[in-house]
PDB file of C-alpha atoms in Angstrom:
ATOM      1  CA  UNK X  13      50.128 143.765  68.654  1.00  0.00           C
ATOM      2  CA  UNK X  14      47.666 141.338  70.219  1.00  0.00           C
ATOM      3  CA  UNK X  15      49.541 139.062  72.611  1.00  0.00           C
ATOM      4  CA  UNK X  16      47.752 136.116  74.140  1.00  0.00           C
ATOM      5  CA  UNK X  17      47.908 135.637  77.870  1.00  0.00           C
ATOM      6  CA  UNK X  18      49.867 132.583  78.950  1.00  0.00           C
ATOM      7  CA  UNK X  19      48.609 130.315  81.725  1.00  0.00           C
ATOM      8  CA  UNK X  20      50.191 127.510  83.718  1.00  0.00           C
ATOM      9  CA  UNK X  21      48.213 124.299  83.300  1.00  0.00           C
ATOM     10  CA  UNK X  22      50.465 121.891  85.236  1.00  0.00           C
ATOM     11  CA  UNK X  23      53.490 121.761  87.540  1.00  0.00           C
ATOM     12  CA  UNK X  24      56.103 119.019  87.429  1.00  0.00           C
ATOM     13  CA  UNK X  25      58.906 117.821  89.666  1.00  0.00           C
ATOM     14  CA  UNK X  26      60.337 115.939  86.676  1.00  0.00           C
ATOM     15  CA  UNK X  27      61.442 117.888  83.616  1.00  0.00           C
ATOM     16  CA  UNK X  28      61.044 114.687  81.606  1.00  0.00           C
ATOM     17  CA  UNK X  29      57.338 114.493  82.481  1.00  0.00           C
ATOM     18  CA  UNK X  30      56.903 118.149  81.521  1.00  0.00           C
ATOM     19  CA  UNK X  31      58.643 117.572  78.174  1.00  0.00           C
ATOM     20  CA  UNK X  32      56.455 114.517  77.515  1.00  0.00           C
ATOM     21  CA  UNK X  33      53.224 116.443  78.087  1.00  0.00           C
ATOM     22  CA  UNK X  34      54.529 119.372  76.024  1.00  0.00           C
ATOM     23  CA  UNK X  35      55.158 117.025  73.107  1.00  0.00           C
ATOM     24  CA  UNK X  36      51.650 115.572  73.433  1.00  0.00           C
ATOM     25  CA  UNK X  37      50.123 119.042  73.212  1.00  0.00           C
ATOM     26  CA  UNK X  38      52.311 120.062  70.293  1.00  0.00           C
ATOM     27  CA  UNK X  39      51.317 116.856  68.505  1.00  0.00           C
ATOM     28  CA  UNK X  40      47.704 117.979  68.878  1.00  0.00           C
ATOM     29  CA  UNK X  41      48.517 121.421  67.434  1.00  0.00           C
ATOM     30  CA  UNK X  42      48.634 123.355  70.717  1.00  0.00           C
ATOM     31  CA  UNK X  43      51.656 125.573  71.298  1.00  0.00           C
ATOM     32  CA  UNK X  44      53.209 124.965  74.718  1.00  0.00           C
ATOM     33  CA  UNK X  45      56.357 125.888  76.571  1.00  0.00           C
ATOM     34  CA  UNK X  46      58.001 125.055  79.877  1.00  0.00           C
ATOM     35  CA  UNK X  47      58.909 127.707  82.428  1.00  0.00           C
ATOM     36  CA  UNK X  48      61.598 127.060  85.059  1.00  0.00           C
ATOM     37  CA  UNK X  49      62.975 124.257  82.884  1.00  0.00           C
ATOM     38  CA  UNK X  50      66.628 124.717  83.825  1.00  0.00           C
ATOM     39  CA  UNK X  51      65.970 125.692  87.432  1.00  0.00           C
ATOM     40  CA  UNK X  52      63.799 122.617  87.907  1.00  0.00           C
ATOM     41  CA  UNK X  53      66.667 120.419  86.744  1.00  0.00           C
ATOM     42  CA  UNK X  54      69.206 122.146  89.023  1.00  0.00           C
ATOM     43  CA  UNK X  55      67.294 122.248  92.302  1.00  0.00           C
ATOM     44  CA  UNK X  56      66.164 119.271  94.408  1.00  0.00           C
ATOM     45  CA  UNK X  57      62.750 117.780  93.611  1.00  0.00           C
ATOM     46  CA  UNK X  58      59.883 120.026  94.624  1.00  0.00           C
ATOM     47  CA  UNK X  59      61.945 123.178  95.235  1.00  0.00           C
ATOM     48  CA  UNK X  60      61.502 124.767  91.813  1.00  0.00           C
ATOM     49  CA  UNK X  61      58.847 122.901  89.789  1.00  0.00           C
ATOM     50  CA  UNK X  62      58.681 123.174  86.013  1.00  0.00           C
ATOM     51  CA  UNK X  63      55.493 124.810  84.684  1.00  0.00           C
ATOM     52  CA  UNK X  64      53.762 123.733  81.494  1.00  0.00           C
ATOM     53  CA  UNK X  65      52.338 126.874  79.892  1.00  0.00           C
ATOM     54  CA  UNK X  66      49.841 127.388  77.048  1.00  0.00           C
ATOM     55  CA  UNK X  67      47.907 130.322  75.619  1.00  0.00           C
ATOM     56  CA  UNK X  68      44.842 131.073  77.746  1.00  0.00           C
ATOM     57  CA  UNK X  69      42.417 130.356  74.914  1.00  0.00           C
ATOM     58  CA  UNK X  70      43.751 126.772  74.651  1.00  0.00           C
ATOM     59  CA  UNK X  71      43.770 126.013  78.383  1.00  0.00           C
ATOM     60  CA  UNK X  72      40.589 123.937  78.497  1.00  0.00           C
ATOM     61  CA  UNK X  73      41.452 121.911  75.386  1.00  0.00           C
ATOM     62  CA  UNK X  74      45.024 121.313  76.605  1.00  0.00           C
ATOM     63  CA  UNK X  75      43.755 120.061  79.970  1.00  0.00           C
ATOM     64  CA  UNK X  76      41.295 117.724  78.204  1.00  0.00           C
ATOM     65  CA  UNK X  77      44.052 116.312  76.002  1.00  0.00           C
ATOM     66  CA  UNK X  78      46.417 115.692  78.906  1.00  0.00           C
ATOM     67  CA  UNK X  79      43.635 114.125  80.952  1.00  0.00           C
ATOM     68  CA  UNK X  80      42.797 111.759  78.094  1.00  0.00           C
ATOM     69  CA  UNK X  81      46.434 110.681  77.841  1.00  0.00           C
ATOM     70  CA  UNK X  82      46.749 110.112  81.585  1.00  0.00           C
ATOM     71  CA  UNK X  83      43.806 107.671  81.677  1.00  0.00           C
TER      72      UNK X  83
END
């Protein structure tokens, strides 16, 4: 089985911001998930950030998409 390596492309103090960016990527056809989602919501801001994760082969494209949306 050929499993793709997953990479963190962004960290968030707000789970809502992480979910927003995840939905943007999924809308563009890029699979994404959030690590530390529950822990980020439970701990004070900055203690346990949420990580937006994509497959390594989509890292560059995902970063370009998120950058375009942030401008």
